[in-house]
Short mmCIF file of C-alpha atoms in Angstrom, two decimals:
data_model
loop_
_atom_site.label_atom_id
_atom_site.label_comp_id
_atom_site.label_asym_id
_atom_site.label_seq_id
_atom_site.Cartn_x
_atom_site.Cartn_y
_atom_site.Cartn_z
CA MET A 1 56.80 -2.99 -32.86
CA THR A 2 58.40 0.26 -32.31
CA ASN A 3 56.97 2.82 -30.00
CA ARG A 4 58.29 6.04 -31.40
CA LEU A 5 56.74 9.30 -30.74
CA HIS A 6 55.32 10.69 -34.05
CA PHE A 7 54.02 14.01 -32.03
CA VAL A 8 55.99 16.42 -33.75
CA ARG A 9 53.44 19.04 -32.87
CA LEU A 10 54.01 18.16 -28.95
CA ALA A 11 57.68 18.69 -29.70
CA ALA A 12 57.09 22.02 -30.63
CA LEU A 13 55.16 22.94 -27.74
CA LEU A 14 57.51 21.60 -25.18
CA ALA A 15 60.41 23.55 -26.92
CA ALA A 16 58.23 26.64 -27.25
CA LEU A 17 59.33 29.27 -24.43
CA PRO A 18 56.76 31.40 -22.95
CA ILE A 19 56.90 34.82 -24.35
CA GLY A 20 55.41 38.05 -22.19
CA GLY A 21 54.65 41.51 -23.95
CA CYS A 22 52.10 42.82 -25.73
CA GLY A 23 50.21 41.77 -28.53
CA ALA A 24 48.48 38.40 -27.11
CA ASP A 25 45.07 37.99 -27.73
CA ASN A 26 42.35 38.94 -24.94
CA SER A 27 45.07 40.56 -23.12
CA GLN A 28 45.91 44.00 -21.88
CA ALA A 29 49.04 46.13 -21.62
CA THR A 30 49.68 48.63 -18.76
CA PRO A 31 51.29 51.65 -19.22
CA ALA A 32 53.13 50.92 -16.37
CA CYS A 33 54.15 47.10 -16.39
CA GLY A 34 53.05 43.70 -17.41
CA THR A 35 50.80 42.11 -20.27
CA TYR A 36 47.52 40.91 -18.69
CA ALA A 37 44.58 38.98 -19.47
CA ASP A 38 40.99 40.69 -19.28
CA ALA A 39 39.14 40.15 -16.14
CA PRO A 40 36.32 37.77 -16.72
CA LYS A 41 33.03 39.00 -16.65
CA GLY A 42 31.21 38.54 -13.50
CA ALA A 43 34.39 38.90 -11.42
CA SER A 44 34.10 40.55 -8.00
CA SER A 45 37.10 42.24 -8.28
CA ALA A 46 40.72 42.16 -10.20
CA VAL A 47 44.37 41.99 -8.78
CA TYR A 48 47.69 41.87 -10.75
CA VAL A 49 51.03 40.03 -10.08
CA SER A 50 53.90 40.91 -12.50
CA ALA A 51 57.43 38.48 -11.60
CA THR A 52 59.44 41.68 -13.27
CA CYS A 53 58.23 44.81 -11.84
CA GLY A 54 55.65 43.71 -8.88
CA ALA A 55 56.66 44.15 -5.44
CA ARG A 56 56.27 42.85 -2.03
CA ASP A 57 54.35 46.39 -1.16
CA GLY A 58 52.31 46.47 -4.57
CA ASP A 59 48.86 47.36 -3.98
CA GLY A 60 47.62 44.56 -6.54
CA SER A 61 46.83 47.44 -9.06
CA ALA A 62 47.83 47.48 -12.80
CA GLU A 63 50.07 50.43 -11.94
CA ARG A 64 51.67 48.47 -8.60
CA PRO A 65 51.52 44.78 -8.84
CA PHE A 66 52.00 42.26 -6.46
CA ALA A 67 55.19 40.32 -7.06
CA SER A 68 53.69 36.83 -5.85
CA ILE A 69 50.81 34.79 -7.15
CA GLN A 70 49.71 33.80 -3.80
CA GLN A 71 49.94 37.46 -3.02
CA GLY A 72 47.33 38.05 -5.50
CA ILE A 73 45.36 34.79 -4.47
CA ASP A 74 45.55 36.15 -0.50
CA ALA A 75 44.28 39.71 -1.47
CA SER A 76 41.71 38.47 -4.32
CA ALA A 77 38.06 38.81 -2.96
CA GLN A 78 35.69 35.57 -3.22
CA GLY A 79 34.92 34.93 -6.86
CA GLY A 80 37.28 37.65 -8.21
CA ALA A 81 40.64 37.28 -10.81
CA VAL A 82 44.30 36.96 -10.25
CA LEU A 83 45.62 38.76 -13.28
CA VAL A 84 48.96 37.11 -13.94
CA ASP A 85 51.99 38.46 -15.98
CA ALA A 86 54.49 35.91 -17.90
CA GLY A 87 57.46 35.08 -16.07
CA THR A 88 58.66 32.92 -13.34
CA TYR A 89 57.41 32.56 -9.98
CA ALA A 90 59.45 30.37 -7.35
CA GLU A 91 56.70 29.07 -4.90
CA ASN A 92 54.01 27.25 -4.13
CA LEU A 93 50.23 28.04 -4.28
CA SER A 94 47.54 27.27 -1.70
CA ILE A 95 44.03 28.31 -3.02
CA THR A 96 41.44 27.50 -0.53
CA LYS A 97 38.83 30.45 -1.87
CA THR A 98 36.79 30.68 -5.06
CA VAL A 99 39.21 32.69 -7.63
CA GLU A 100 40.43 32.65 -11.31
CA VAL A 101 44.18 32.67 -11.75
CA LEU A 102 44.84 33.69 -15.38
CA GLY A 103 47.88 34.46 -17.81
CA ALA A 104 48.00 36.69 -20.36
CA ASN A 105 47.16 34.51 -23.21
CA THR A 106 43.78 33.03 -23.30
CA ARG A 107 43.48 31.61 -27.53
CA GLY A 108 43.38 27.93 -26.41
CA GLU A 109 46.59 26.69 -26.82
CA PRO A 110 48.77 25.23 -24.06
CA GLU A 111 52.28 26.78 -26.39
CA ASN A 112 51.33 30.04 -25.24
CA ALA A 113 50.98 29.46 -21.40
CA SER A 114 53.05 32.28 -19.78
CA ILE A 115 52.93 31.74 -16.06
CA ILE A 116 56.25 29.43 -14.72
CA VAL A 117 55.37 27.88 -11.50
CA GLN A 118 58.74 26.24 -10.15
CA ALA A 119 57.55 25.38 -6.90
CA PRO A 120 60.28 24.88 -4.06
CA SER A 121 58.41 22.05 -1.83
CA PRO A 122 56.32 19.14 -2.51
CA TYR A 123 52.78 19.83 -4.19
CA ALA A 124 52.71 23.06 -6.58
CA ILE A 125 49.64 23.94 -6.53
CA THR A 126 46.59 22.93 -4.00
CA VAL A 127 43.13 23.62 -4.02
CA GLU A 128 40.76 22.81 -1.39
CA GLY A 129 37.18 23.64 -0.52
CA SER A 130 36.69 26.18 -3.33
CA THR A 131 35.95 26.68 -6.86
CA VAL A 132 39.18 27.48 -8.90
CA VAL A 133 40.33 28.61 -12.52
CA LEU A 134 43.66 28.05 -13.50
CA ARG A 135 44.59 28.97 -16.96
CA GLY A 136 47.63 29.58 -18.97
CA ILE A 137 50.01 27.95 -16.60
CA ILE A 138 53.45 26.11 -16.65
CA VAL A 139 54.38 23.95 -13.69
CA GLN A 140 57.58 22.93 -14.02
CA LYS A 141 59.22 19.57 -12.55
CA PRO A 142 56.70 19.89 -9.34
CA GLN A 143 57.26 17.24 -6.63
CA GLY A 144 54.54 14.72 -5.86
CA ALA A 145 51.81 16.51 -7.70
CA GLY A 146 51.54 19.49 -10.29
CA ILE A 147 48.17 20.37 -8.91
CA TRP A 148 46.74 18.73 -6.06
CA VAL A 149 42.75 18.88 -5.42
CA GLN A 150 41.10 17.46 -2.40
CA LYS A 151 38.66 18.08 0.50
CA GLY A 152 36.23 18.90 -1.61
CA GLY A 153 37.66 21.45 -4.15
CA ASN A 154 36.81 21.94 -7.70
CA ALA A 155 39.38 22.96 -10.02
CA VAL A 156 39.29 23.86 -13.69
CA LEU A 157 42.97 23.72 -15.73
CA GLN A 158 42.76 25.24 -19.03
CA ASP A 159 45.46 25.75 -21.79
CA SER A 160 48.31 25.03 -19.71
CA ARG A 161 51.44 22.81 -19.44
CA ILE A 162 52.53 20.15 -16.68
CA GLU A 163 55.77 18.89 -17.11
CA GLY A 164 58.02 16.65 -15.33
CA THR A 165 56.25 15.21 -11.91
CA VAL A 166 58.67 13.83 -9.50
CA ALA A 167 57.77 11.30 -7.46
CA VAL A 168 57.54 11.96 -3.40
CA ASN A 169 55.23 10.57 -0.81
CA GLU A 170 54.06 7.99 -3.23
CA ASP A 171 52.71 10.32 -5.64
CA GLY A 172 54.50 11.74 -8.61
CA HIS A 173 51.03 13.09 -10.47
CA GLY A 174 50.52 15.80 -13.20
CA VAL A 175 47.14 16.56 -11.77
CA MET A 176 45.61 14.56 -8.73
CA ALA A 177 42.14 14.56 -7.39
CA THR A 178 41.17 13.29 -4.03
CA ASP A 179 38.70 13.18 -1.00
CA SER A 180 36.02 14.43 -3.34
CA GLY A 181 37.78 17.17 -5.02
CA SER A 182 36.77 17.17 -8.51
CA ILE A 183 38.73 18.09 -11.70
CA ILE A 184 38.60 19.11 -15.28
CA VAL A 185 41.60 19.24 -17.47
CA GLN A 186 40.83 21.42 -20.83
CA ARG A 187 43.63 21.63 -23.57
CA THR A 188 46.42 20.88 -21.26
CA ILE A 189 49.52 19.05 -21.80
CA ILE A 190 50.80 16.81 -19.04
CA VAL A 191 53.97 15.08 -20.01
CA GLN A 192 56.63 13.17 -18.19
CA SER A 193 55.25 12.53 -14.64
CA GLU A 194 56.72 9.80 -12.64
CA GLY A 195 53.36 8.72 -11.43
CA ALA A 196 49.93 9.19 -13.69
CA GLY A 197 49.40 12.30 -15.89
CA VAL A 198 46.09 12.32 -14.49
CA TYR A 199 45.20 10.62 -11.39
CA THR A 200 42.15 10.54 -9.37
CA ASN A 201 41.18 8.42 -6.32
CA ALA A 202 37.94 9.01 -4.45
CA ALA A 203 37.52 11.85 -6.34
CA ALA A 204 33.64 13.58 -6.76
CA ALA A 205 34.16 13.63 -10.78
CA ALA A 206 36.74 14.19 -13.53
CA LYS A 207 37.03 15.21 -17.02
CA VAL A 208 39.58 15.24 -19.43
CA GLU A 209 38.86 17.01 -22.48
CA ARG A 210 41.62 17.82 -25.82
CA SER A 211 44.37 17.57 -24.04
CA ILE A 212 47.88 15.62 -24.81
CA ILE A 213 48.60 12.95 -22.09
CA VAL A 214 52.29 11.44 -23.19
CA GLN A 215 55.45 9.41 -21.32
CA ASN A 216 53.90 9.70 -17.95
CA GLY A 217 56.34 6.97 -16.69
CA GLY A 218 54.20 5.59 -13.24
CA PHE A 219 51.03 3.07 -14.06
CA ALA A 220 48.64 5.19 -16.68
CA GLY A 221 48.44 8.21 -18.42
CA ILE A 222 44.99 8.95 -16.85
CA TRP A 223 44.40 7.00 -13.52
CA VAL A 224 40.66 6.65 -12.22
CA GLN A 225 39.71 4.82 -8.99
CA SER A 226 36.88 4.82 -7.06
CA THR A 227 35.60 8.17 -8.22
CA LEU A 228 32.11 8.74 -6.90
CA GLY A 229 30.68 10.93 -10.19
CA GLU A 230 31.19 10.35 -13.62
CA VAL A 231 34.30 10.94 -15.59
CA SER A 232 34.31 11.94 -19.11
CA LEU A 233 37.67 11.49 -21.43
CA VAL A 234 37.03 13.29 -24.50
CA GLY A 235 39.31 14.04 -27.57
CA ASN A 236 42.52 13.61 -25.81
CA GLU A 237 46.05 12.10 -27.15
CA ILE A 238 47.13 9.34 -25.04
CA SER A 239 50.30 8.10 -25.91
CA GLU A 240 53.35 6.31 -24.83
CA ASN A 241 52.26 6.48 -21.32
CA ALA A 242 53.54 2.85 -19.12
CA GLU A 243 51.64 0.01 -18.02
CA GLY A 244 47.98 1.89 -18.97
CA GLY A 245 46.92 4.50 -21.17
CA ILE A 246 43.77 4.52 -19.06
CA THR A 247 42.83 2.53 -16.16
CA ILE A 248 39.24 2.63 -14.47
CA LEU A 249 38.91 0.86 -10.95
CA GLY A 250 35.33 0.84 -9.67
CA SER A 251 33.83 3.79 -11.19
CA ARG A 252 31.70 5.03 -14.13
CA ALA A 253 33.06 6.56 -17.31
CA ILE A 254 32.80 7.81 -20.86
CA ILE A 255 35.61 7.38 -23.21
CA VAL A 256 34.85 9.08 -26.63
CA GLN A 257 37.00 10.22 -29.46
CA ASN A 258 40.59 9.81 -27.70
CA GLN A 259 43.67 8.38 -29.51
CA VAL A 260 45.17 5.97 -27.16
CA LYS A 261 48.44 4.57 -28.64
CA ASN A 262 51.90 3.11 -27.60
CA THR A 263 51.42 2.33 -24.05
CA LYS A 264 54.47 0.31 -22.91
CA SER A 265 55.46 -1.76 -19.88
CA ARG A 266 57.95 -0.34 -16.88
CA MET A 267 59.66 -3.67 -17.11
CA SER A 268 59.97 -6.96 -19.15
CA GLY A 269 56.75 -9.02 -19.24
CA GLY A 270 54.47 -5.94 -17.67
CA LEU A 271 51.25 -4.66 -18.24
CA ALA A 272 50.83 -2.30 -21.44
CA ASP A 273 47.00 -2.07 -22.02
CA GLY A 274 45.48 0.50 -23.96
CA ILE A 275 42.33 0.91 -22.15
CA ARG A 276 42.07 -1.11 -18.84
CA VAL A 277 38.54 -1.50 -16.96
CA ILE A 278 38.65 -3.21 -13.59
CA GLY A 279 35.58 -3.94 -11.58
CA ASP A 280 35.55 -6.49 -8.53
CA SER A 281 35.20 -6.91 -4.80
CA LYS A 282 38.12 -4.88 -4.06
CA VAL A 283 37.30 -1.34 -6.16
CA GLY A 284 33.74 -1.63 -6.87
CA GLU A 285 31.61 -1.87 -9.58
CA ALA A 286 33.07 -0.11 -13.42
CA TYR A 287 30.63 0.65 -15.73
CA VAL A 288 32.35 2.43 -18.86
CA GLU A 289 31.27 2.96 -22.31
CA ILE A 290 34.19 3.14 -24.45
CA GLY A 291 32.75 4.85 -27.92
CA GLY A 292 29.29 5.18 -28.49
CA GLU A 293 26.25 4.64 -31.04
CA LYS A 294 27.67 7.85 -33.63
CA PRO A 295 30.71 7.17 -35.69
CA GLU A 296 32.23 10.50 -34.50
CA SER A 297 32.41 9.19 -31.10
CA LYS A 298 34.97 6.46 -31.70
CA ASN A 299 38.48 6.11 -30.17
CA VAL A 300 41.40 5.21 -31.73
CA VAL A 301 43.57 2.50 -30.03
CA GLU A 302 46.52 1.49 -31.44
CA GLY A 303 50.04 -0.06 -30.94
CA ASN A 304 49.57 -0.73 -26.98
CA ASP A 305 52.27 -3.45 -26.26
CA ARG A 306 49.66 -5.95 -24.47
CA VAL A 307 46.55 -5.59 -24.86
CA GLY A 308 44.22 -2.55 -26.75
CA ILE A 309 41.00 -2.72 -24.49
CA LEU A 310 40.76 -4.72 -21.07
CA PHE A 311 37.58 -5.43 -19.06
CA SER A 312 38.15 -7.76 -15.94
CA GLY A 313 36.51 -8.79 -12.69
CA GLU A 314 32.58 -9.60 -12.05
CA LYS A 315 31.51 -6.17 -11.62
CA ALA A 316 33.19 -4.91 -14.41
CA ARG A 317 30.30 -3.31 -17.09
CA GLY A 318 29.92 -1.79 -19.95
CA ILE A 319 30.41 -1.39 -24.09
CA ILE A 320 32.97 -1.31 -27.00
CA VAL A 321 31.08 0.40 -29.87
CA GLN A 322 32.29 1.82 -33.08
CA ASN A 323 36.15 2.20 -32.14
CA GLU A 324 39.27 1.29 -34.59
CA VAL A 325 41.37 -1.42 -32.14
CA VAL A 326 44.46 -2.07 -34.35
CA ALA A 327 48.07 -3.68 -34.28
CA ASN A 328 47.89 -4.01 -30.38
CA ALA A 329 50.29 -6.80 -28.52
CA ASP A 330 53.70 -6.95 -29.48
CA ASP A 331 55.62 -10.42 -30.70
CA THR A 332 57.25 -10.81 -27.10
CA LYS A 333 53.92 -10.22 -25.01
CA ARG A 334 50.60 -12.33 -25.05
CA GLY A 335 48.12 -10.20 -26.05
CA ALA A 336 44.80 -9.35 -27.82
CA GLY A 337 43.34 -6.63 -29.33
CA ILE A 338 40.20 -6.58 -27.25
CA TRP A 339 40.26 -9.05 -24.20
CA VAL A 340 37.63 -9.71 -21.86
CA GLN A 341 38.14 -11.89 -18.43
CA SER A 342 37.40 -12.78 -14.89
CA ASN A 343 33.57 -13.27 -14.90
CA ALA A 344 33.55 -9.87 -16.57
CA GLY A 345 30.06 -8.69 -18.17
CA THR A 346 28.30 -11.34 -15.79
CA ALA A 347 26.88 -8.00 -13.78
CA PRO A 348 23.42 -7.12 -14.84
CA ASN A 349 23.52 -3.48 -16.68
CA ALA A 350 21.26 -0.94 -16.50
CA ASP A 351 19.39 -2.00 -18.83
CA GLN A 352 19.22 -5.65 -17.49
CA THR A 353 21.45 -6.92 -20.19
CA VAL A 354 24.50 -9.35 -19.41
CA GLY A 355 27.82 -9.21 -20.92
CA ILE A 356 30.46 -6.91 -22.00
CA ARG A 357 28.82 -5.54 -25.73
CA ILE A 358 31.40 -5.52 -28.32
CA ALA A 359 29.63 -4.08 -31.34
CA GLN A 360 30.59 -2.19 -34.66
CA ASN A 361 34.32 -1.78 -34.12
CA ARG A 362 36.89 -2.54 -36.40
CA VAL A 363 39.46 -4.97 -35.46
CA GLU A 364 42.82 -5.38 -37.06
CA GLY A 365 46.52 -6.42 -37.02
CA ASN A 366 46.70 -7.38 -33.31
CA HIS A 367 48.59 -10.34 -32.52
CA TYR A 368 47.30 -13.64 -30.55
CA VAL A 369 43.88 -12.76 -30.86
CA GLY A 370 41.55 -9.90 -31.91
CA ILE A 371 38.77 -10.55 -29.52
CA GLY A 372 39.33 -12.83 -26.71
CA VAL A 373 36.50 -13.97 -23.68
CA THR A 374 37.97 -16.25 -20.90
CA ASN A 375 37.45 -17.02 -17.25
CA ASN A 376 33.96 -17.14 -17.15
CA ALA A 377 33.29 -13.59 -18.51
CA ARG A 378 30.23 -13.11 -21.07
CA ALA A 379 30.26 -10.78 -24.08
CA ILE A 380 27.94 -10.31 -27.01
CA ILE A 381 30.11 -9.87 -30.05
CA VAL A 382 27.73 -8.50 -32.97
CA GLN A 383 28.06 -6.39 -36.25
CA ASN A 384 31.62 -6.29 -36.36
CA PRO A 385 32.60 -5.08 -39.87
CA SER A 386 36.34 -6.48 -39.40
CA ILE A 387 37.61 -9.15 -37.27
CA SER A 388 40.62 -9.49 -39.20
CA GLY A 389 44.51 -9.95 -40.03
CA THR A 390 45.54 -11.25 -36.34
CA ILE A 391 49.25 -12.03 -36.78
CA ALA A 392 50.46 -15.02 -35.02
CA GLY A 393 52.81 -15.55 -32.24
CA ASP A 394 54.24 -18.19 -30.26
CA ILE A 395 52.86 -19.24 -26.78
CA LYS A 396 53.48 -22.13 -24.59
CA ALA A 397 50.39 -24.24 -24.26
CA ASN A 398 50.43 -27.54 -21.66
CA GLY A 399 54.28 -26.91 -22.12
CA ILE A 400 54.53 -26.83 -25.66
CA LEU A 401 55.29 -24.29 -27.87
CA THR A 402 52.51 -23.53 -30.40
CA LYS A 403 51.53 -20.78 -32.42
CA ILE A 404 48.14 -18.70 -32.10
CA GLY A 405 46.79 -16.26 -34.16
CA ASP A 406 42.69 -16.17 -34.09
CA GLY A 407 39.88 -13.44 -34.95
CA LEU A 408 38.00 -14.84 -31.73
CA GLY A 409 38.90 -17.00 -29.16
CA VAL A 410 36.60 -18.00 -26.08
CA TYR A 411 37.62 -19.94 -23.54
CA ALA A 412 37.84 -21.62 -20.02
CA GLY A 413 33.85 -21.43 -19.01
CA ALA A 414 33.39 -17.83 -20.76
CA SER A 415 29.84 -17.46 -23.04
CA ALA A 416 29.84 -15.22 -25.96
CA HIS A 417 26.96 -14.31 -28.42
CA VAL A 418 28.54 -13.87 -31.72
CA ASP A 419 26.31 -12.54 -34.58
CA LYS A 420 27.11 -10.73 -38.08
CA ASN A 421 30.33 -10.05 -37.68
CA THR A 422 33.05 -10.65 -41.05
CA ILE A 423 36.03 -12.74 -39.70
CA SER A 424 38.99 -12.65 -42.08
CA ALA A 425 42.68 -13.10 -42.71
CA ASN A 426 43.82 -14.04 -39.64
CA ALA A 427 46.81 -15.95 -39.52
CA ARG A 428 45.64 -19.34 -37.63
CA VAL A 429 41.41 -19.52 -37.60
CA GLY A 430 38.63 -17.36 -37.51
CA ALA A 431 37.16 -18.67 -34.65
CA LEU A 432 38.55 -21.02 -31.48
CA PHE A 433 35.80 -21.95 -28.84
CA PHE A 434 38.14 -24.02 -26.38
CA GLY A 435 36.07 -25.07 -22.97
CA ALA A 436 33.64 -22.41 -23.31
CA ALA A 437 30.54 -22.47 -21.61
CA ASN A 438 27.54 -24.06 -23.42
CA THR A 439 25.22 -21.14 -23.85
CA CYS A 440 27.52 -19.88 -26.54
CA VAL A 441 25.94 -19.13 -30.04
CA MET A 442 27.79 -18.32 -33.27
CA THR A 443 25.42 -17.58 -35.82
CA ASN A 444 25.32 -15.26 -39.04
CA ASN A 445 28.82 -14.30 -39.14
CA VAL A 446 31.13 -14.53 -42.51
CA PHE A 447 34.09 -16.25 -42.72
CA GLU A 448 36.92 -15.61 -45.16
CA LYS A 449 40.20 -16.49 -46.00
CA ASN A 450 41.26 -17.72 -42.43
CA SER A 451 44.65 -19.44 -42.98
CA GLU A 452 44.28 -23.06 -41.16
CA GLY A 453 40.07 -22.92 -41.15
CA SER A 454 37.09 -20.87 -40.19
CA ILE A 455 36.01 -22.19 -36.93
CA ILE A 456 37.17 -24.82 -34.00
CA VAL A 457 35.27 -26.11 -31.40
CA GLN A 458 36.99 -28.33 -28.74
CA ASN A 459 36.15 -29.14 -25.14
CA THR A 460 32.74 -27.26 -26.03
CA ASP A 461 29.54 -28.42 -25.91
CA GLY A 462 25.89 -27.04 -27.38
CA LEU A 463 27.62 -24.49 -28.94
CA ALA A 464 25.19 -23.17 -32.00
CA LEU A 465 26.97 -23.03 -35.31
CA ASP A 466 24.12 -21.68 -37.71
CA THR A 467 23.81 -20.07 -40.91
CA ASN A 468 27.40 -19.13 -40.88
CA GLU A 469 28.79 -18.26 -44.40
CA ALA A 470 32.38 -19.73 -44.16
CA ASP A 471 34.67 -20.41 -47.04
CA VAL A 472 36.20 -23.61 -45.10
CA PRO A 473 33.87 -25.93 -42.97
CA PRO A 474 34.21 -25.58 -39.24
CA VAL A 475 36.69 -27.84 -37.52
CA ALA A 476 35.18 -29.55 -34.69
CA PRO A 477 37.07 -30.87 -32.06
CA ALA A 478 40.60 -31.46 -31.86
CA PHE A 479 42.67 -28.48 -32.32
CA PRO A 480 46.25 -30.74 -31.91
CA VAL A 481 47.68 -28.79 -28.79
CA GLY A 482 45.58 -27.07 -25.85
CA VAL A 483 45.18 -23.71 -25.37
CA ASP A 484 46.35 -22.03 -21.95
CA THR A 485 43.66 -19.88 -21.33
CA SER A 486 44.68 -18.33 -17.81
CA ASP A 487 44.37 -14.66 -17.44
CA LEU A 488 46.71 -12.44 -19.00
#
């Protein structure tokens, strides 16, 4: 599998240089100096900053702007606006008051960001204990984090870019929210961070919307851990990040309308999952909705080197509904389109149902297994119109090299209720139950053109096999080689 970046638009965005001057939407040119955004309605006051013609002894007026953004922040009243001319500002920003920091261009396109921040010290922009809007900012090669929101701070980042964050103090994230901070990222590009693109840990809440999160090299494009409030990830392009496109640990999240593609390993044999949800005694409960009942909610999870979507741990709960999960797991790593493991789905959901609900997805062209459930996990797999085209790959089972390429696999004490799916054209069999729980049910499914049979049942008692339509009768038991069902 190749991991070429196909974001031609992204290349153009990264190559674009901010341009100052007149003519930007929603901006005003003053006779004296600079081009500025209009002061937002409701702002208590407005001060002006210009890198090109500001002065240390400026008074913050449009005629005599400040020379640095921090001067403008310090001089601004609570609820005020700092209007910043295009240019490069070699400074760190510390924001502890409610304020808006706005560049000249406000058209909703990050390539029009015009404020370049080149911070000389770690943590380029910090927000504490206040509500802040940052718009039209480019943070270049920050150390530790481009923006760090903490200690109850709230920040909205819009129409901006954070490029090339360098690791320091175990951090290296584009945007970071900790210690009950909250972050909203909208229409922003975060690229080539050495850590995560967006990182939250013990944050109050987080939203990432209509943004591009690519080529971040630490451990995820977006990493959410122990976040107290709900997290929403909507309409983002998340591609070519290392180890995880999206990782949710011990948090609640809604993930809709995203493209999560081409996640890769940092090292040979490492992790490379599109969306990973973990809930256990160490990180706490995780409940995640991936997709939704409306078709427009779907995510496209494609080309990730190991697993497309993974749920793991006894406190991992949620749904996977109306997504496209295609071409995940390359031919060098054992993987799957969707994989549910390690007691996931055994804790009751809010409606007291048990099991990860996997419904109405298109699961096609993945290596090894389309959908796998193992190690005492529970899943409800219903009405998926396509679990098909699984590509065979070599694994060692009981020390013997064999090929596996199944639409559905249920192993090692796992339980699955499988109803009304179409399972077709898989390289080996449509469904394999190997050492599965005696509570499994397989009813009303359609099996077509699976290369070596419709259903294999081995070391599994009590499986209900009723009213399935199969072009090849079930094979029971005795697949000649056992299957290694250890966790991925």
